[in-house]
Amino acid sequence: MDADVTDSAGTPADPDLPAGDTPQGRSQEEPGAADSKKEPEPGKDAPQGEASDTGTEAGSGTDAGSGTDSDVGTDSHAGDDSDAHVPQGSGDEGKADAGTDSDSDSDSGEGEGRAGGAQTWADHPKDGSASRRKRPWLRWAALGASFLVMISAGAGWWLYKKLDGNITTDTSAAAELKVYEKERPTPVVMDAQNILLIGSDSRSGDNKKYGRDDGGSQRSDTTILLHLAADRKSATAVSLPRDLMVEVPKCRTGDDKETREQFTQFNSAFELGGTACTIRTVERLTGIRIDHHMVVDFNGFKDMVDAVDGVEICLKEPIDDKDARLELPAGRQTLNGEEALGYVRARKTLGDGSDTERMERQQKFLGALVNKMQSNGVLLNPTRLYPVLDAATKSLTTDPGLDSLRDLYDLVRSMRDVPTDQVQFLTVPRQPYRQNVNRDELVEPDASELFKQLREDKPVAVVPAAELKEKEKAQDGKPDDAGSESPTPTPTYSGSSAADDLCEQ
């Protein structure tokens, strides 16, 4: 029991012998191992105590145990013949020997694997039963995850195709605009976008309840020129009054006839020649190239308001307008889609009954709608954005450049970082037409200056009408450049922004 005990992964007994030559490093018999197991010749049988000369300790040589790998780390009694001369294959006796005076066997767990003499260290069974039991669960988990991915991808593709299929493409307008390409303005700033938004006032189909159906004729109730700055840091929406007197060019009608060029009210262009005629009329009026257009009917507007859970407004007086199908009390309240539509269409019972005042109300409501979408994270949340897109696309007709969900998404994404105070709404400078007060005409040079700023992608500023009047009074009697901090101050117009609170005005 005085012999040195080695660890199962310890160094050899002979410090001069490299560690790689220990029997523990061999999982199979190396070449020449068989020769070392031959019975020693008579007279050459080395004493047991000299086993260290071969790199093994007494009792752990090739004559003991299994006859293959030695019991490394087993501390046997040096000179004990019962240990040194156990016949090979004597499993029981080897097992007894392996469990005698061997502390390291119990520590390393090797003794039991070698006791029968049937296995080497390399053949010792690893603990693979647990991993084999886990593999079926891993396979089922992977299969389940793959299934969920496939379902999600399929659902996403179905939703995409549904929204994409909602959009109606206006190919006829694109074809007509191509015919008159030489007459159209040339873009000045390539990265800026000018989109014409047209609110259809058709009474056909689901819109019959909003008025008399005269065969589904096209009507332009609201037209807005939306200018997106090239840097996407501002968006300016300019309303064009439907009663504005303008030059309408020759246009093709639905039955392929050509109308004559005429000076008439603006919304006649849509009724005579549809979207293409309206676009050409706006381009002639402003000198601004229209890149895209959208036509939205009543139901699309209603559904978008409902998709954001309504828009809050404040009324100074109650409303009871049978034509607009609207009855509301005074005070702060949230309008649903149907109520919102009546609110922006009402004319006779609100204010002075003018179309100009109605446009201002429409602008403020659209600003509140944009603010609601941005402040509630609708544009950044796919779950909340889907109902809005579904509502918009169902009643949307666009040019081929915006007729896919990807195109619309790119447009919305480019606008979502625009600060709400830089989403501006105004009406083109106008005044009553001198020959008919029920019609409008442009105020010059203010209107031309506005169109020039948008055409060249330069900034404009908007302030409430009352503030603008005070500013104009302060400037009366002063030179135009008096008090200007810059030789080219930003033109200022009466309007509002999406950051304005309708209940604080």
Short mmCIF file of C-alpha atoms in Angstrom, two decimals:
data_model
loop_
_atom_site.label_atom_id
_atom_site.label_comp_id
_atom_site.label_asym_id
_atom_site.label_seq_id
_atom_site.Cartn_x
_atom_site.Cartn_y
_atom_site.Cartn_z
CA MET A 1 0.00 0.00 0.00
CA ASP A 2 3.10 2.24 -0.04
CA ALA A 3 3.23 2.34 -3.84
CA ASP A 4 2.57 5.67 -5.52
CA VAL A 5 -1.00 6.26 -6.73
CA THR A 6 -1.40 8.00 -10.09
CA ASP A 7 -4.40 9.93 -11.33
CA SER A 8 -6.30 8.39 -14.25
CA ALA A 9 -4.99 11.16 -16.48
CA GLY A 10 -1.76 11.62 -14.59
CA THR A 11 1.85 11.49 -15.64
CA PRO A 12 3.73 8.20 -16.11
CA ALA A 13 5.62 6.70 -13.20
CA ASP A 14 8.90 7.34 -15.01
CA PRO A 15 9.26 11.11 -15.36
CA ASP A 16 11.64 10.66 -18.29
CA LEU A 17 9.00 8.81 -20.34
CA PRO A 18 6.79 11.02 -22.57
CA ALA A 19 3.15 11.20 -21.54
CA GLY A 20 1.95 10.00 -24.95
CA ASP A 21 3.57 6.61 -24.40
CA THR A 22 1.33 5.65 -21.51
CA PRO A 23 -1.05 2.77 -22.15
CA GLN A 24 -3.99 5.09 -21.40
CA GLY A 25 -3.27 6.96 -24.61
CA ARG A 26 -3.89 3.84 -26.72
CA SER A 27 -7.44 2.77 -27.50
CA GLN A 28 -6.30 -0.15 -29.63
CA GLU A 29 -3.26 -2.34 -29.68
CA GLU A 30 -0.43 -0.58 -31.43
CA PRO A 31 1.96 -2.40 -33.72
CA GLY A 32 4.31 -4.40 -31.63
CA ALA A 33 1.94 -4.70 -28.72
CA ALA A 34 1.47 -8.40 -29.36
CA ASP A 35 5.19 -8.98 -29.00
CA SER A 36 5.17 -7.32 -25.62
CA LYS A 37 2.57 -9.81 -24.44
CA LYS A 38 4.61 -12.91 -25.28
CA GLU A 39 5.59 -15.05 -22.37
CA PRO A 40 9.07 -14.04 -21.19
CA GLU A 41 11.79 -16.41 -22.02
CA PRO A 42 13.17 -18.53 -19.21
CA GLY A 43 15.66 -16.57 -17.23
CA LYS A 44 14.49 -13.30 -18.68
CA ASP A 45 11.33 -12.90 -16.66
CA ALA A 46 11.83 -9.48 -15.08
CA PRO A 47 10.82 -9.16 -11.49
CA GLN A 48 7.44 -7.55 -10.89
CA GLY A 49 8.99 -4.61 -9.16
CA GLU A 50 10.89 -3.65 -12.32
CA ALA A 51 7.74 -3.05 -14.36
CA SER A 52 8.43 0.68 -14.25
CA ASP A 53 11.17 0.10 -16.84
CA THR A 54 8.45 -0.49 -19.44
CA GLY A 55 6.52 2.62 -18.50
CA THR A 56 3.94 0.81 -16.33
CA GLU A 57 3.63 0.30 -12.61
CA ALA A 58 3.57 -3.03 -10.89
CA GLY A 59 0.28 -4.76 -11.20
CA SER A 60 -0.83 -2.67 -14.20
CA GLY A 61 1.14 -4.46 -16.93
CA THR A 62 -0.14 -6.50 -19.85
CA ASP A 63 -0.29 -9.70 -17.77
CA ALA A 64 -3.11 -8.42 -15.56
CA GLY A 65 -6.75 -7.75 -16.08
CA SER A 66 -8.08 -7.95 -19.59
CA GLY A 67 -4.76 -8.42 -21.30
CA THR A 68 -5.34 -5.38 -23.47
CA ASP A 69 -5.21 -1.91 -21.95
CA SER A 70 -3.57 -1.82 -18.57
CA ASP A 71 -5.41 -0.65 -15.51
CA VAL A 72 -3.89 2.80 -15.46
CA GLY A 73 -4.22 4.38 -12.07
CA THR A 74 -4.78 1.02 -10.31
CA ASP A 75 -2.44 0.71 -7.33
CA SER A 76 -1.58 -2.99 -6.82
CA HIS A 77 0.83 -4.50 -4.32
CA ALA A 78 4.25 -4.69 -5.85
CA GLY A 79 5.52 -8.25 -5.88
CA ASP A 80 2.06 -9.77 -5.29
CA ASP A 81 2.11 -12.87 -7.51
CA SER A 82 -1.67 -13.16 -7.40
CA ASP A 83 -1.86 -9.89 -9.25
CA ALA A 84 0.96 -10.47 -11.65
CA HIS A 85 0.05 -13.93 -12.92
CA VAL A 86 -3.71 -13.89 -13.42
CA PRO A 87 -4.47 -15.69 -16.66
CA GLN A 88 -5.84 -13.61 -19.53
CA GLY A 89 -9.57 -13.65 -19.89
CA SER A 90 -10.12 -14.31 -16.20
CA GLY A 91 -12.82 -11.72 -15.94
CA ASP A 92 -13.98 -12.48 -12.42
CA GLU A 93 -10.57 -12.40 -10.90
CA GLY A 94 -9.66 -9.31 -12.92
CA LYS A 95 -12.81 -7.67 -11.63
CA ALA A 96 -11.83 -8.48 -8.08
CA ASP A 97 -8.38 -7.11 -8.68
CA ALA A 98 -9.77 -3.96 -10.26
CA GLY A 99 -11.78 -3.24 -7.19
CA THR A 100 -8.95 -3.86 -4.73
CA ASP A 101 -6.99 -0.96 -3.20
CA SER A 102 -7.84 1.22 -6.21
CA ASP A 103 -9.16 4.62 -5.22
CA SER A 104 -8.72 6.13 -8.67
CA ASP A 105 -10.94 3.53 -10.36
CA SER A 106 -13.95 4.74 -8.44
CA ASP A 107 -13.00 8.32 -9.21
CA SER A 108 -12.53 7.89 -12.95
CA GLY A 109 -15.27 5.33 -13.55
CA GLU A 110 -12.97 3.21 -15.70
CA GLY A 111 -12.77 0.07 -13.60
CA GLU A 112 -16.19 -1.29 -14.39
CA GLY A 113 -15.69 -0.85 -18.13
CA ARG A 114 -12.45 -2.82 -18.11
CA ALA A 115 -13.31 -5.42 -15.51
CA GLY A 116 -14.76 -7.92 -17.93
CA GLY A 117 -11.78 -7.62 -20.24
CA ALA A 118 -14.14 -7.23 -23.24
CA GLN A 119 -13.72 -3.54 -24.02
CA THR A 120 -11.00 -0.96 -24.37
CA TRP A 121 -11.30 2.70 -23.36
CA ALA A 122 -12.22 3.68 -26.93
CA ASP A 123 -14.88 0.96 -27.00
CA HIS A 124 -16.32 2.09 -23.68
CA PRO A 125 -19.96 3.03 -24.37
CA LYS A 126 -20.58 6.75 -24.15
CA ASP A 127 -23.67 8.17 -22.55
CA GLY A 128 -25.59 8.34 -25.84
CA SER A 129 -28.87 6.93 -24.59
CA ALA A 130 -30.01 10.32 -23.28
CA SER A 131 -29.22 12.09 -26.54
CA ARG A 132 -31.03 9.35 -28.46
CA ARG A 133 -34.06 9.91 -26.28
CA LYS A 134 -33.90 13.67 -26.97
CA ARG A 135 -33.46 13.46 -30.71
CA PRO A 136 -37.12 12.63 -31.49
CA TRP A 137 -38.23 15.67 -29.52
CA LEU A 138 -35.70 17.83 -31.32
CA ARG A 139 -36.91 16.54 -34.65
CA TRP A 140 -40.54 17.22 -33.71
CA ALA A 141 -39.63 20.71 -32.50
CA ALA A 142 -37.79 21.48 -35.74
CA LEU A 143 -40.70 20.10 -37.75
CA GLY A 144 -43.18 22.21 -35.76
CA ALA A 145 -41.08 25.35 -36.22
CA SER A 146 -40.83 24.70 -39.95
CA PHE A 147 -44.58 24.22 -40.12
CA LEU A 148 -45.21 27.52 -38.32
CA VAL A 149 -42.81 29.31 -40.65
CA MET A 150 -44.63 27.86 -43.66
CA ILE A 151 -48.02 28.87 -42.26
CA SER A 152 -46.80 32.38 -41.45
CA ALA A 153 -45.25 32.75 -44.89
CA GLY A 154 -48.43 31.49 -46.51
CA ALA A 155 -50.61 33.85 -44.48
CA GLY A 156 -48.30 36.76 -45.24
CA TRP A 157 -48.38 35.97 -48.93
CA TRP A 158 -52.18 35.70 -48.85
CA LEU A 159 -52.51 39.09 -47.12
CA TYR A 160 -50.08 40.66 -49.57
CA LYS A 161 -51.96 39.32 -52.57
CA LYS A 162 -55.28 40.43 -51.05
CA LEU A 163 -54.12 44.02 -50.55
CA ASP A 164 -52.36 44.04 -53.90
CA GLY A 165 -55.52 42.82 -55.62
CA ASN A 166 -57.62 45.56 -54.01
CA ILE A 167 -55.92 48.26 -56.07
CA THR A 168 -57.42 49.28 -59.41
CA THR A 169 -54.97 50.35 -62.11
CA ASP A 170 -55.88 53.30 -64.32
CA THR A 171 -54.23 52.31 -67.59
CA SER A 172 -56.39 54.56 -69.77
CA ALA A 173 -55.11 57.73 -68.10
CA ALA A 174 -51.51 56.59 -68.56
CA ALA A 175 -52.17 55.91 -72.24
CA GLU A 176 -53.72 59.33 -72.84
CA LEU A 177 -50.97 61.16 -70.97
CA LYS A 178 -48.46 59.43 -73.21
CA VAL A 179 -50.23 60.83 -76.27
CA TYR A 180 -49.84 64.38 -74.93
CA GLU A 181 -46.35 63.88 -73.54
CA LYS A 182 -44.87 66.77 -75.55
CA GLU A 183 -47.25 69.23 -73.88
CA ARG A 184 -46.40 68.17 -70.34
CA PRO A 185 -43.91 70.01 -68.06
CA THR A 186 -40.42 68.66 -67.55
CA PRO A 187 -39.52 67.60 -63.98
CA VAL A 188 -37.19 70.09 -62.31
CA VAL A 189 -36.12 68.15 -59.19
CA MET A 190 -35.96 64.42 -59.91
CA ASP A 191 -36.22 63.08 -56.35
CA ALA A 192 -39.24 65.20 -55.41
CA GLN A 193 -42.68 63.66 -55.89
CA ASN A 194 -45.90 65.38 -56.97
CA ILE A 195 -49.03 63.29 -56.50
CA LEU A 196 -52.52 64.40 -57.47
CA LEU A 197 -55.16 63.17 -55.02
CA ILE A 198 -58.69 63.20 -56.40
CA GLY A 199 -61.75 62.62 -54.24
CA SER A 200 -64.44 61.11 -56.44
CA ASP A 201 -67.97 62.43 -55.93
CA SER A 202 -69.62 59.70 -58.01
CA ARG A 203 -73.05 58.62 -56.77
CA SER A 204 -72.95 55.23 -58.43
CA GLY A 205 -72.77 51.88 -56.66
CA ASP A 206 -72.38 52.07 -52.88
CA ASN A 207 -72.33 55.88 -53.05
CA LYS A 208 -75.97 56.23 -54.14
CA LYS A 209 -77.09 57.11 -50.62
CA TYR A 210 -74.99 60.29 -50.69
CA GLY A 211 -77.00 61.90 -53.49
CA ARG A 212 -78.80 61.48 -56.78
CA ASP A 213 -77.30 58.93 -59.15
CA ASP A 214 -77.08 60.51 -62.59
CA GLY A 215 -75.72 57.46 -64.35
CA GLY A 216 -72.47 57.26 -62.45
CA SER A 217 -70.93 60.35 -64.06
CA GLN A 218 -67.47 61.28 -62.81
CA ARG A 219 -67.24 64.20 -60.42
CA SER A 220 -64.22 65.75 -58.73
CA ASP A 221 -65.34 66.78 -55.26
CA THR A 222 -61.86 67.40 -53.79
CA THR A 223 -58.52 67.73 -55.57
CA ILE A 224 -55.23 68.06 -53.70
CA LEU A 225 -51.75 68.48 -55.13
CA LEU A 226 -49.39 66.71 -52.71
CA HIS A 227 -45.74 67.72 -52.97
CA LEU A 228 -43.17 65.51 -51.21
CA ALA A 229 -39.81 67.22 -50.83
CA ALA A 230 -36.80 65.41 -52.26
CA ASP A 231 -35.27 65.06 -48.79
CA ARG A 232 -38.63 63.80 -47.43
CA LYS A 233 -38.47 66.30 -44.58
CA SER A 234 -41.68 68.06 -45.56
CA ALA A 235 -44.96 67.44 -47.36
CA THR A 236 -47.20 70.20 -48.71
CA ALA A 237 -50.82 69.55 -49.72
CA VAL A 238 -52.43 72.29 -51.84
CA SER A 239 -56.20 72.19 -52.33
CA LEU A 240 -57.54 73.28 -55.71
CA PRO A 241 -61.11 74.65 -55.47
CA ARG A 242 -63.56 72.79 -57.66
CA ASP A 243 -65.13 76.14 -58.70
CA LEU A 244 -61.79 77.68 -59.71
CA MET A 245 -61.91 79.12 -63.24
CA VAL A 246 -59.14 77.57 -65.35
CA GLU A 247 -58.14 76.70 -68.90
CA VAL A 248 -59.10 73.08 -69.63
CA PRO A 249 -57.20 71.64 -72.62
CA LYS A 250 -58.64 69.42 -75.32
CA CYS A 251 -59.30 66.01 -73.81
CA ARG A 252 -60.58 62.64 -74.93
CA THR A 253 -63.88 61.49 -73.51
CA GLY A 254 -64.93 57.97 -72.54
CA ASP A 255 -66.44 57.36 -75.98
CA ASP A 256 -63.15 58.38 -77.66
CA LYS A 257 -64.31 61.84 -78.70
CA GLU A 258 -62.21 64.94 -78.24
CA THR A 259 -63.51 67.96 -76.33
CA ARG A 260 -62.63 71.53 -77.22
CA GLU A 261 -60.26 73.67 -75.21
CA GLN A 262 -62.29 75.90 -72.89
CA PHE A 263 -62.16 78.28 -69.94
CA THR A 264 -64.42 76.76 -67.31
CA GLN A 265 -64.55 75.68 -63.70
CA PHE A 266 -61.92 73.22 -62.60
CA ASN A 267 -64.04 70.16 -61.73
CA SER A 268 -65.41 70.08 -65.30
CA ALA A 269 -62.11 68.56 -66.40
CA PHE A 270 -62.76 65.37 -64.45
CA GLU A 271 -66.32 65.12 -65.70
CA LEU A 272 -65.32 65.71 -69.33
CA GLY A 273 -62.15 63.68 -69.66
CA GLY A 274 -61.54 61.87 -66.39
CA THR A 275 -58.23 61.65 -64.57
CA ALA A 276 -55.96 62.35 -67.53
CA CYS A 277 -57.82 65.55 -68.35
CA THR A 278 -57.64 66.69 -64.72
CA ILE A 279 -53.88 66.01 -64.59
CA ARG A 280 -53.24 67.96 -67.77
CA THR A 281 -55.35 70.85 -66.47
CA VAL A 282 -53.34 70.98 -63.23
CA GLU A 283 -50.05 70.81 -65.12
CA ARG A 284 -51.10 73.68 -67.37
CA LEU A 285 -52.23 75.73 -64.37
CA THR A 286 -49.15 75.16 -62.19
CA GLY A 287 -46.32 74.18 -64.52
CA ILE A 288 -45.66 71.24 -62.15
CA ARG A 289 -45.16 67.74 -63.55
CA ILE A 290 -47.56 65.25 -61.94
CA ASP A 291 -45.68 62.02 -61.19
CA HIS A 292 -48.57 59.92 -59.84
CA HIS A 293 -52.26 60.13 -59.15
CA MET A 294 -54.79 58.49 -56.83
CA VAL A 295 -58.56 58.53 -56.99
CA VAL A 296 -60.36 57.71 -53.73
CA ASP A 297 -64.14 57.42 -53.36
CA PHE A 298 -66.31 58.03 -50.30
CA ASN A 299 -66.14 54.53 -48.88
CA GLY A 300 -62.36 54.48 -48.91
CA PHE A 301 -62.25 57.62 -46.78
CA LYS A 302 -64.80 56.26 -44.29
CA ASP A 303 -62.99 52.96 -43.86
CA MET A 304 -59.63 54.65 -43.25
CA VAL A 305 -61.13 56.74 -40.42
CA ASP A 306 -62.66 53.61 -38.89
CA ALA A 307 -59.34 51.76 -39.24
CA VAL A 308 -57.65 54.25 -36.89
CA ASP A 309 -60.58 54.11 -34.43
CA GLY A 310 -61.91 57.54 -35.35
CA VAL A 311 -60.59 61.10 -35.33
CA GLU A 312 -61.20 63.67 -32.60
CA ILE A 313 -62.60 67.13 -33.40
CA CYS A 314 -64.20 70.02 -31.50
CA LEU A 315 -67.38 71.80 -32.58
CA LYS A 316 -68.30 75.28 -31.41
CA GLU A 317 -71.92 74.71 -32.39
CA PRO A 318 -74.07 71.61 -32.97
CA ILE A 319 -74.56 70.34 -36.53
CA ASP A 320 -77.79 69.15 -38.07
CA ASP A 321 -77.28 68.71 -41.82
CA LYS A 322 -79.69 66.34 -43.54
CA ASP A 323 -77.90 66.61 -46.89
CA ALA A 324 -74.64 65.51 -45.28
CA ARG A 325 -76.48 62.92 -43.14
CA LEU A 326 -74.85 64.45 -40.10
CA GLU A 327 -76.15 65.34 -36.64
CA LEU A 328 -73.59 66.16 -33.96
CA PRO A 329 -73.65 68.05 -30.63
CA ALA A 330 -71.22 70.85 -29.80
CA GLY A 331 -67.96 70.10 -28.00
CA ARG A 332 -65.11 67.59 -28.18
CA GLN A 333 -65.92 64.24 -29.77
CA THR A 334 -64.48 61.43 -31.86
CA LEU A 335 -65.99 60.92 -35.30
CA ASN A 336 -66.33 57.51 -36.90
CA GLY A 337 -66.02 57.01 -40.64
CA GLU A 338 -69.63 57.85 -41.56
CA GLU A 339 -69.66 60.95 -39.35
CA ALA A 340 -66.27 62.06 -40.65
CA LEU A 341 -67.47 61.83 -44.25
CA GLY A 342 -70.50 64.00 -43.45
CA TYR A 343 -68.28 66.48 -41.60
CA VAL A 344 -65.87 67.07 -44.50
CA ARG A 345 -68.69 67.17 -47.08
CA ALA A 346 -71.08 69.46 -45.17
CA ARG A 347 -71.40 72.88 -46.73
CA LYS A 348 -74.75 74.57 -46.28
CA THR A 349 -75.01 74.36 -42.49
CA LEU A 350 -71.39 75.09 -41.51
CA GLY A 351 -69.78 78.53 -41.54
CA ASP A 352 -70.61 80.77 -44.46
CA GLY A 353 -71.48 77.85 -46.72
CA SER A 354 -68.59 78.52 -49.10
CA ASP A 355 -66.50 75.85 -50.75
CA THR A 356 -63.38 77.65 -49.53
CA GLU A 357 -64.34 77.17 -45.90
CA ARG A 358 -65.23 73.55 -46.55
CA MET A 359 -61.76 72.97 -48.03
CA GLU A 360 -60.16 74.42 -44.92
CA ARG A 361 -62.22 72.04 -42.79
CA GLN A 362 -61.16 69.13 -44.98
CA GLN A 363 -57.51 70.11 -44.66
CA LYS A 364 -57.67 70.29 -40.88
CA PHE A 365 -59.42 66.96 -40.65
CA LEU A 366 -56.86 65.29 -42.94
CA GLY A 367 -54.13 66.76 -40.74
CA ALA A 368 -55.77 65.28 -37.67
CA LEU A 369 -56.00 61.91 -39.45
CA VAL A 370 -52.28 62.00 -40.32
CA ASN A 371 -51.45 63.01 -36.75
CA LYS A 372 -53.52 60.13 -35.38
CA MET A 373 -51.73 57.65 -37.60
CA GLN A 374 -48.26 58.87 -36.64
CA SER A 375 -48.85 59.44 -32.93
CA ASN A 376 -50.40 55.99 -32.47
CA GLY A 377 -47.58 54.27 -34.30
CA VAL A 378 -49.86 53.01 -37.07
CA LEU A 379 -47.27 53.55 -39.79
CA LEU A 380 -44.66 51.59 -37.79
CA ASN A 381 -46.91 48.75 -36.66
CA PRO A 382 -47.76 46.17 -39.38
CA THR A 383 -50.70 44.87 -37.33
CA ARG A 384 -52.33 48.29 -37.15
CA LEU A 385 -51.18 49.37 -40.61
CA TYR A 386 -52.90 46.46 -42.36
CA PRO A 387 -56.51 47.66 -41.73
CA VAL A 388 -55.54 51.13 -42.97
CA LEU A 389 -53.98 49.74 -46.13
CA ASP A 390 -56.92 47.39 -46.63
CA ALA A 391 -59.36 50.29 -46.36
CA ALA A 392 -57.30 52.52 -48.63
CA THR A 393 -56.64 49.96 -51.33
CA LYS A 394 -60.27 48.81 -51.59
CA SER A 395 -61.41 52.16 -52.94
CA LEU A 396 -58.19 53.27 -54.61
CA THR A 397 -57.49 53.75 -58.31
CA THR A 398 -53.91 54.65 -59.22
CA ASP A 399 -51.54 54.97 -62.15
CA PRO A 400 -49.36 51.93 -62.99
CA GLY A 401 -46.50 53.44 -60.97
CA LEU A 402 -48.44 53.09 -57.69
CA ASP A 403 -50.66 50.11 -58.39
CA SER A 404 -48.85 47.59 -56.20
CA LEU A 405 -48.68 47.21 -52.44
CA ARG A 406 -44.90 47.50 -52.57
CA ASP A 407 -45.15 50.87 -54.34
CA LEU A 408 -47.66 52.16 -51.78
CA TYR A 409 -45.61 50.84 -48.89
CA ASP A 410 -42.50 52.60 -50.19
CA LEU A 411 -44.50 55.81 -50.45
CA VAL A 412 -45.87 55.50 -46.90
CA ARG A 413 -42.45 54.56 -45.54
CA SER A 414 -40.89 57.65 -47.15
CA MET A 415 -43.46 59.84 -45.37
CA ARG A 416 -43.53 58.28 -41.92
CA ASP A 417 -40.53 60.24 -40.66
CA VAL A 418 -41.85 63.63 -41.81
CA PRO A 419 -42.52 65.74 -38.66
CA THR A 420 -46.21 66.47 -38.26
CA ASP A 421 -45.56 70.22 -38.15
CA GLN A 422 -44.00 69.88 -41.60
CA VAL A 423 -47.06 68.16 -43.06
CA GLN A 424 -48.74 71.34 -44.27
CA PHE A 425 -52.15 72.05 -45.78
CA LEU A 426 -53.23 75.16 -47.66
CA THR A 427 -55.56 76.32 -50.40
CA VAL A 428 -54.14 77.90 -53.51
CA PRO A 429 -54.46 81.72 -53.15
CA ARG A 430 -57.90 82.53 -54.57
CA GLN A 431 -60.62 85.12 -54.51
CA PRO A 432 -64.17 85.41 -55.91
CA TYR A 433 -64.22 85.48 -59.69
CA ARG A 434 -64.89 89.02 -60.85
CA GLN A 435 -67.61 87.98 -63.32
CA ASN A 436 -69.33 85.46 -61.03
CA VAL A 437 -68.91 85.57 -57.26
CA ASN A 438 -69.98 81.94 -57.07
CA ARG A 439 -66.74 80.98 -58.84
CA ASP A 440 -63.08 81.47 -57.86
CA GLU A 441 -60.00 82.86 -59.55
CA LEU A 442 -56.32 82.86 -58.61
CA VAL A 443 -54.73 85.69 -56.67
CA GLU A 444 -51.59 86.80 -58.44
CA PRO A 445 -48.64 86.92 -58.03
CA ASP A 446 -49.18 84.84 -54.86
CA ALA A 447 -50.38 81.74 -56.72
CA SER A 448 -47.54 81.80 -59.25
CA GLU A 449 -45.02 82.21 -56.44
CA LEU A 450 -46.45 79.17 -54.64
CA PHE A 451 -46.30 77.03 -57.79
CA LYS A 452 -42.71 78.14 -58.43
CA GLN A 453 -41.65 77.15 -54.89
CA LEU A 454 -43.16 73.67 -55.26
CA ARG A 455 -41.86 73.22 -58.78
CA GLU A 456 -38.32 73.97 -57.63
CA ASP A 457 -38.74 72.02 -54.38
CA LYS A 458 -38.26 75.08 -52.19
CA PRO A 459 -39.93 75.49 -48.78
CA VAL A 460 -43.18 77.27 -48.04
CA ALA A 461 -44.63 78.17 -44.64
CA VAL A 462 -48.22 78.12 -43.42
CA VAL A 463 -49.83 79.95 -40.49
CA PRO A 464 -53.43 80.30 -39.31
CA ALA A 465 -55.48 82.83 -41.28
CA ALA A 466 -55.80 85.22 -38.31
CA GLU A 467 -52.04 85.25 -37.77
CA LEU A 468 -51.42 85.89 -41.45
CA LYS A 469 -53.80 88.86 -41.43
CA GLU A 470 -52.00 90.40 -38.47
CA LYS A 471 -48.70 89.94 -40.28
CA GLU A 472 -50.07 91.62 -43.39
CA LYS A 473 -51.34 94.56 -41.33
CA ALA A 474 -47.94 94.97 -39.74
CA GLN A 475 -46.36 95.09 -43.20
CA ASP A 476 -48.75 97.77 -44.53
CA GLY A 477 -46.89 100.92 -45.49
CA LYS A 478 -43.47 99.22 -45.26
CA PRO A 479 -41.20 98.31 -48.17
CA ASP A 480 -41.41 94.69 -49.23
CA ASP A 481 -37.89 93.95 -47.94
CA ALA A 482 -38.24 95.87 -44.66
CA GLY A 483 -37.53 93.75 -41.64
CA SER A 484 -36.46 90.76 -43.75
CA GLU A 485 -33.59 88.83 -42.28
CA SER A 486 -33.00 87.14 -45.62
CA PRO A 487 -33.10 88.52 -49.17
CA THR A 488 -35.41 85.61 -50.09
CA PRO A 489 -37.74 84.94 -47.15
CA THR A 490 -39.88 81.82 -47.20
CA PRO A 491 -43.31 82.60 -48.68
CA THR A 492 -46.05 82.30 -46.06
CA TYR A 493 -49.65 81.29 -46.72
CA SER A 494 -52.81 80.76 -44.77
CA GLY A 495 -53.10 77.12 -43.77
CA SER A 496 -52.56 74.49 -41.10
CA SER A 497 -50.32 71.57 -40.22
CA ALA A 498 -50.88 68.04 -38.99
CA ALA A 499 -49.53 69.09 -35.59
CA ASP A 500 -52.42 71.50 -34.98
CA ASP A 501 -55.00 70.51 -32.39
CA LEU A 502 -58.50 71.02 -33.76
CA CYS A 503 -59.76 71.65 -30.24
CA GLU A 504 -57.37 74.52 -29.56
CA GLN A 505 -58.31 76.70 -32.49
#
